[in-house]
Amino acid sequence: MALLQCFIPSRKDTKLVVTIPPDLELSSSERSVLAKGLNFVPLNPLPDEFSIRRDVSSFCRKLRLRHHFGITDQPDNTSPEDFLNTLGSTRSSWTPKSGENNILDSVIESINKDVDRLLPPKRTTLSNLSPEEQEALLSLKRNKNLIIKPADKGGAVVVWQKDLYVAEADKQLSDQTAYTELPSDPTSDSQALVKKTLTNLIKNNQLPKSATSLLHPCPQISNFYLIPKIHKANNPGRPIVSSHSCPTVLFSEFLDSVLFPLVSALPSFVQDTPHFLRLIQDFEFPENCGERLLFTMDVSSL
């Protein structure tokens, strides 16, 4: 029997929330946030426009003051009244007028235009989360004992207790028939091999010189993680190896673009589950075919 607990979302929510183990405690606000789905984007708090414009104005004033009092080879056109306003124990708010330097005026004008452009448009909705949900989101972010992943099938949001997640990963990676522990990070060796292969292919005119772009500039080791299979007993994890920055990723994408038209032309090619369902939509077993057997295969280890 699968060990899980489900939270049925309200009408406005669209995702099912599943916890592993079933007694994992989550507040109602945390469940409400999770039920919005992993693609939900909270609205950022509106910036304090008054404070921003005040700070920009103060900065521009300092620019004018530094320019004004830094000029020593030009006559000071400050009126006696303005000069007296700069004296005294109170802090001065006097600002030199524009027109002293066209370049400075242009810079300040550009700054103010950038502020107008970068400030977000005013909106009527301050937030798409309630105060309780905002606090719940921060609580989930701070909780290092939870792993939040999408379910392997069904689109549910799964909250996995970290020690159980790590135990499942250790269980899979300890299978020595599928995985071998390496003494060191092989990334640099793999990068050198890819570079050597590309160099030879370019040298033999099998690839153009532009193929050097297939060498990843900053390669990193691949990451292993699990996607929970909540539709199966004991909720095993589906192993995923994320290789988006590994040394061979760009080379692999190039080979995929070359081979895909050939592979997709094969009569046995199946792209994905929807494609398979379309293929068998009108399938019928022939009459008098005897015993009928339908089977599937699944990869248990990468």
Short mmCIF file of C-alpha atoms in Angstrom, two decimals:
data_model
loop_
_atom_site.label_atom_id
_atom_site.label_comp_id
_atom_site.label_asym_id
_atom_site.label_seq_id
_atom_site.Cartn_x
_atom_site.Cartn_y
_atom_site.Cartn_z
CA MET A 1 0.00 0.00 0.00
CA ALA A 2 1.38 3.42 -0.95
CA LEU A 3 2.35 5.61 1.99
CA LEU A 4 0.95 9.01 1.17
CA GLN A 5 -1.54 11.60 2.24
CA CYS A 6 -3.57 13.70 -0.15
CA PHE A 7 -4.91 17.24 0.24
CA ILE A 8 -7.95 17.91 -1.94
CA PRO A 9 -7.58 21.47 -3.28
CA SER A 10 -10.40 23.98 -3.19
CA ARG A 11 -12.26 25.10 -6.28
CA LYS A 12 -9.76 27.86 -7.01
CA ASP A 13 -6.78 25.56 -6.63
CA THR A 14 -5.73 23.18 -9.35
CA LYS A 15 -3.16 20.82 -7.85
CA LEU A 16 -3.34 17.86 -5.53
CA VAL A 17 -0.93 17.99 -2.57
CA VAL A 18 0.60 14.68 -1.47
CA THR A 19 2.80 14.14 1.58
CA ILE A 20 5.32 11.37 2.20
CA PRO A 21 4.92 10.03 4.89
CA PRO A 22 1.18 10.47 5.44
CA ASP A 23 1.58 12.01 8.91
CA LEU A 24 3.84 14.81 7.66
CA GLU A 25 2.47 17.98 9.24
CA LEU A 26 1.66 20.96 7.04
CA SER A 27 -0.43 23.97 7.99
CA SER A 28 -3.56 24.81 6.03
CA SER A 29 -1.81 27.89 4.62
CA GLU A 30 1.17 25.81 3.48
CA ARG A 31 -1.16 23.37 1.76
CA SER A 32 -3.02 26.26 0.15
CA VAL A 33 0.21 27.66 -1.31
CA LEU A 34 1.38 24.25 -2.53
CA ALA A 35 -1.99 23.57 -4.15
CA LYS A 36 -1.40 26.53 -6.45
CA GLY A 37 1.22 24.43 -8.23
CA LEU A 38 4.97 24.67 -8.75
CA ASN A 39 4.53 27.06 -11.70
CA PHE A 40 2.65 29.60 -9.59
CA VAL A 41 4.47 32.94 -9.43
CA PRO A 42 3.75 35.24 -6.46
CA LEU A 43 3.51 38.92 -7.28
CA ASN A 44 6.50 40.87 -6.08
CA PRO A 45 5.75 43.58 -3.51
CA LEU A 46 5.33 46.98 -5.12
CA PRO A 47 8.45 49.12 -4.69
CA ASP A 48 8.22 52.28 -2.63
CA GLU A 49 8.10 54.76 -5.50
CA PHE A 50 8.27 57.77 -3.20
CA SER A 51 11.48 56.54 -1.54
CA ILE A 52 13.05 55.64 -4.88
CA ARG A 53 12.38 59.07 -6.39
CA ARG A 54 13.53 60.77 -3.20
CA ASP A 55 16.82 58.85 -3.24
CA VAL A 56 17.35 59.54 -6.95
CA SER A 57 16.66 63.22 -6.40
CA SER A 58 19.17 63.28 -3.53
CA PHE A 59 21.77 61.56 -5.71
CA CYS A 60 21.25 64.02 -8.58
CA ARG A 61 21.48 66.93 -6.13
CA LYS A 62 24.84 65.62 -4.89
CA LEU A 63 26.06 65.44 -8.49
CA ARG A 64 25.14 69.08 -9.05
CA LEU A 65 26.73 70.15 -5.75
CA ARG A 66 29.99 68.34 -6.50
CA HIS A 67 30.10 69.93 -9.93
CA HIS A 68 29.12 73.38 -8.68
CA PHE A 69 31.66 73.64 -5.85
CA GLY A 70 34.32 71.81 -7.80
CA ILE A 71 34.57 74.57 -10.42
CA THR A 72 37.43 76.93 -9.56
CA ASP A 73 38.29 78.48 -12.92
CA GLN A 74 34.85 79.98 -13.55
CA PRO A 75 33.11 82.83 -11.73
CA ASP A 76 30.60 81.84 -9.09
CA ASN A 77 27.18 83.07 -10.23
CA THR A 78 25.46 82.11 -6.98
CA SER A 79 23.35 85.00 -5.73
CA PRO A 80 24.09 86.36 -2.24
CA GLU A 81 20.68 85.17 -1.07
CA ASP A 82 21.33 81.60 -2.28
CA PHE A 83 24.79 81.67 -0.75
CA LEU A 84 23.41 82.77 2.63
CA ASN A 85 20.94 79.89 2.45
CA THR A 86 23.88 77.48 2.35
CA LEU A 87 25.20 78.81 5.66
CA GLY A 88 23.94 78.31 9.18
CA SER A 89 23.52 75.40 11.51
CA THR A 90 20.53 73.87 9.68
CA ARG A 91 21.11 71.40 6.89
CA SER A 92 20.87 73.09 3.51
CA SER A 93 18.39 71.98 0.88
CA TRP A 94 19.79 74.31 -1.77
CA THR A 95 20.43 72.75 -5.14
CA PRO A 96 22.38 74.37 -7.99
CA LYS A 97 20.18 75.11 -10.96
CA SER A 98 20.46 73.29 -14.25
CA GLY A 99 22.37 74.85 -17.10
CA GLU A 100 25.85 74.87 -15.56
CA ASN A 101 26.92 71.81 -17.54
CA ASN A 102 25.06 70.32 -20.48
CA ILE A 103 26.61 66.87 -20.01
CA LEU A 104 25.56 66.76 -16.35
CA ASP A 105 22.05 67.89 -17.29
CA SER A 106 21.88 65.14 -19.90
CA VAL A 107 23.04 62.49 -17.40
CA ILE A 108 20.47 63.54 -14.79
CA GLU A 109 17.73 63.60 -17.42
CA SER A 110 18.70 60.07 -18.49
CA ILE A 111 18.64 58.87 -14.87
CA ASN A 112 15.12 60.20 -14.35
CA LYS A 113 13.93 58.65 -17.61
CA ASP A 114 15.38 55.30 -16.56
CA VAL A 115 13.56 55.52 -13.24
CA ASP A 116 10.29 56.21 -15.08
CA ARG A 117 10.94 53.26 -17.37
CA LEU A 118 12.03 50.77 -14.71
CA LEU A 119 9.34 51.44 -12.15
CA PRO A 120 6.59 48.84 -12.62
CA PRO A 121 3.16 50.03 -13.71
CA LYS A 122 0.68 50.62 -10.94
CA ARG A 123 -1.64 47.69 -10.30
CA THR A 124 -4.80 47.31 -8.28
CA THR A 125 -3.83 43.91 -6.84
CA LEU A 126 -1.11 44.23 -4.25
CA SER A 127 -0.56 40.48 -3.89
CA ASN A 128 -1.97 37.19 -5.16
CA LEU A 129 -1.26 35.58 -1.78
CA SER A 130 -2.94 36.22 1.53
CA PRO A 131 -0.71 37.33 4.43
CA GLU A 132 -0.98 33.82 5.88
CA GLU A 133 0.05 32.29 2.55
CA GLN A 134 2.99 34.66 2.23
CA GLU A 135 4.23 33.58 5.65
CA ALA A 136 3.60 29.93 4.74
CA LEU A 137 5.68 30.32 1.57
CA LEU A 138 8.59 31.69 3.61
CA SER A 139 8.16 28.88 6.12
CA LEU A 140 8.37 26.25 3.37
CA LYS A 141 11.43 27.97 1.92
CA ARG A 142 13.20 27.95 5.29
CA ASN A 143 12.32 24.34 6.08
CA LYS A 144 15.40 22.31 5.12
CA ASN A 145 13.72 19.03 6.09
CA LEU A 146 11.34 19.03 3.13
CA ILE A 147 11.85 18.14 -0.53
CA ILE A 148 9.13 19.48 -2.83
CA LYS A 149 8.81 17.84 -6.25
CA PRO A 150 6.18 17.29 -8.93
CA ALA A 151 4.73 13.80 -9.04
CA ASP A 152 5.97 11.52 -11.81
CA LYS A 153 2.42 11.27 -13.14
CA GLY A 154 -0.80 13.14 -12.50
CA GLY A 155 0.56 16.65 -11.88
CA ALA A 156 0.33 16.52 -8.08
CA VAL A 157 2.69 18.44 -5.81
CA VAL A 158 4.60 16.09 -3.51
CA VAL A 159 6.14 17.11 -0.19
CA TRP A 160 8.74 14.49 0.68
CA GLN A 161 10.38 14.25 4.08
CA LYS A 162 14.08 14.79 3.41
CA ASP A 163 15.43 11.79 5.32
CA LEU A 164 13.09 9.47 3.39
CA TYR A 165 14.10 11.13 0.12
CA VAL A 166 17.79 10.66 0.90
CA ALA A 167 17.18 7.06 1.98
CA GLU A 168 15.47 6.32 -1.35
CA ALA A 169 18.37 7.91 -3.26
CA ASP A 170 20.94 5.93 -1.25
CA LYS A 171 18.98 2.75 -1.88
CA GLN A 172 19.03 3.26 -5.63
CA LEU A 173 22.62 4.44 -5.88
CA SER A 174 23.87 1.52 -3.76
CA ASP A 175 22.81 -0.86 -6.55
CA GLN A 176 26.26 -1.82 -7.80
CA THR A 177 24.83 -3.58 -10.84
CA ALA A 178 23.65 -0.20 -12.14
CA TYR A 179 26.01 2.34 -10.56
CA THR A 180 29.74 2.47 -9.88
CA GLU A 181 31.29 4.86 -7.38
CA LEU A 182 34.06 6.95 -8.93
CA PRO A 183 37.21 7.97 -7.05
CA SER A 184 37.03 11.55 -8.33
CA ASP A 185 35.02 13.99 -10.43
CA PRO A 186 35.45 12.94 -14.09
CA THR A 187 34.29 16.27 -15.53
CA SER A 188 37.75 17.54 -16.51
CA ASP A 189 38.64 14.24 -18.19
CA SER A 190 35.34 14.21 -20.08
CA GLN A 191 35.87 17.81 -21.18
CA ALA A 192 39.34 16.95 -22.47
CA LEU A 193 37.95 13.98 -24.42
CA VAL A 194 35.20 16.09 -25.99
CA LYS A 195 37.74 18.75 -26.96
CA LYS A 196 40.05 16.16 -28.50
CA THR A 197 37.19 14.58 -30.44
CA LEU A 198 36.01 17.92 -31.79
CA THR A 199 39.54 18.90 -32.78
CA ASN A 200 40.02 15.67 -34.74
CA LEU A 201 36.65 15.97 -36.49
CA ILE A 202 37.38 19.56 -37.51
CA LYS A 203 40.91 18.66 -38.59
CA ASN A 204 39.56 15.88 -40.82
CA ASN A 205 36.94 18.25 -42.31
CA GLN A 206 34.13 16.16 -40.85
CA LEU A 207 32.83 19.18 -38.98
CA PRO A 208 33.18 22.91 -39.74
CA LYS A 209 35.40 25.14 -37.63
CA SER A 210 32.29 26.62 -36.03
CA ALA A 211 31.79 23.25 -34.31
CA THR A 212 34.13 24.47 -31.57
CA SER A 213 30.98 26.06 -30.12
CA LEU A 214 29.91 22.53 -29.12
CA LEU A 215 32.51 22.64 -26.35
CA HIS A 216 30.78 23.74 -23.16
CA PRO A 217 32.60 26.81 -21.74
CA CYS A 218 31.90 25.99 -18.07
CA PRO A 219 31.17 22.27 -17.70
CA GLN A 220 29.82 20.90 -14.43
CA ILE A 221 29.10 17.45 -13.11
CA SER A 222 25.59 16.13 -13.71
CA ASN A 223 23.03 16.18 -10.89
CA PHE A 224 21.03 13.16 -9.71
CA TYR A 225 17.58 13.61 -8.21
CA LEU A 226 14.31 11.73 -7.80
CA ILE A 227 10.73 12.32 -8.92
CA PRO A 228 8.23 10.51 -6.65
CA LYS A 229 6.05 7.81 -8.19
CA ILE A 230 2.98 8.23 -6.01
CA HIS A 231 0.97 5.89 -8.24
CA LYS A 232 3.14 2.94 -7.16
CA ALA A 233 3.41 1.10 -3.85
CA ASN A 234 5.88 2.58 -1.34
CA ASN A 235 6.35 5.65 -3.56
CA PRO A 236 9.66 4.80 -5.27
CA GLY A 237 11.61 7.64 -6.86
CA ARG A 238 12.09 7.94 -10.58
CA PRO A 239 15.81 8.64 -11.11
CA ILE A 240 16.65 11.73 -13.14
CA VAL A 241 20.15 12.79 -14.18
CA SER A 242 20.24 16.48 -15.05
CA SER A 243 23.09 17.01 -17.51
CA HIS A 244 22.35 20.55 -18.66
CA SER A 245 25.95 21.65 -17.99
CA CYS A 246 27.91 18.44 -18.51
CA PRO A 247 30.78 18.39 -21.08
CA THR A 248 28.78 16.42 -23.67
CA VAL A 249 25.47 18.31 -23.48
CA LEU A 250 26.01 20.56 -26.52
CA PHE A 251 27.48 17.69 -28.52
CA SER A 252 24.46 15.56 -27.60
CA GLU A 253 22.03 18.26 -28.72
CA PHE A 254 23.83 18.47 -32.06
CA LEU A 255 23.71 14.69 -32.55
CA ASP A 256 20.04 14.65 -31.58
CA SER A 257 19.25 17.21 -34.29
CA VAL A 258 21.09 15.06 -36.84
CA LEU A 259 19.61 11.70 -35.81
CA PHE A 260 16.04 12.70 -34.99
CA PRO A 261 14.79 12.86 -38.63
CA LEU A 262 16.25 9.40 -39.23
CA VAL A 263 14.92 7.84 -36.03
CA SER A 264 11.45 9.36 -36.38
CA ALA A 265 11.17 7.80 -39.85
CA LEU A 266 11.52 4.28 -38.44
CA PRO A 267 8.24 2.33 -38.29
CA SER A 268 8.94 1.39 -34.65
CA PHE A 269 9.41 5.00 -33.51
CA VAL A 270 7.24 6.13 -30.59
CA GLN A 271 7.75 9.71 -29.44
CA ASP A 272 5.82 9.74 -26.17
CA THR A 273 2.70 8.45 -24.43
CA PRO A 274 0.20 10.60 -26.41
CA HIS A 275 1.86 9.44 -29.63
CA PHE A 276 1.53 5.81 -28.52
CA LEU A 277 -2.15 6.29 -27.67
CA ARG A 278 -2.77 7.73 -31.12
CA LEU A 279 -1.04 4.74 -32.71
CA ILE A 280 -3.22 2.19 -30.91
CA GLN A 281 -6.43 4.20 -31.08
CA ASP A 282 -7.79 2.18 -34.01
CA PHE A 283 -5.87 -1.02 -33.29
CA GLU A 284 -7.84 -4.23 -33.13
CA PHE A 285 -6.63 -7.76 -32.55
CA PRO A 286 -7.21 -9.95 -35.60
CA GLU A 287 -9.82 -12.64 -35.25
CA ASN A 288 -8.70 -16.08 -34.13
CA CYS A 289 -5.27 -14.77 -33.09
CA GLY A 290 -5.16 -17.02 -30.08
CA GLU A 291 -3.67 -15.85 -26.81
CA ARG A 292 -3.28 -12.09 -26.52
CA LEU A 293 -0.54 -10.56 -24.41
CA LEU A 294 0.10 -6.87 -23.76
CA PHE A 295 3.24 -5.92 -21.83
CA THR A 296 5.24 -2.81 -20.99
CA MET A 297 8.84 -2.14 -20.04
CA ASP A 298 10.22 0.39 -17.61
CA VAL A 299 13.73 1.59 -16.79
CA SER A 300 14.45 1.01 -13.11
CA SER A 301 18.00 2.42 -13.03
CA LEU A 302 19.79 4.90 -15.26
#
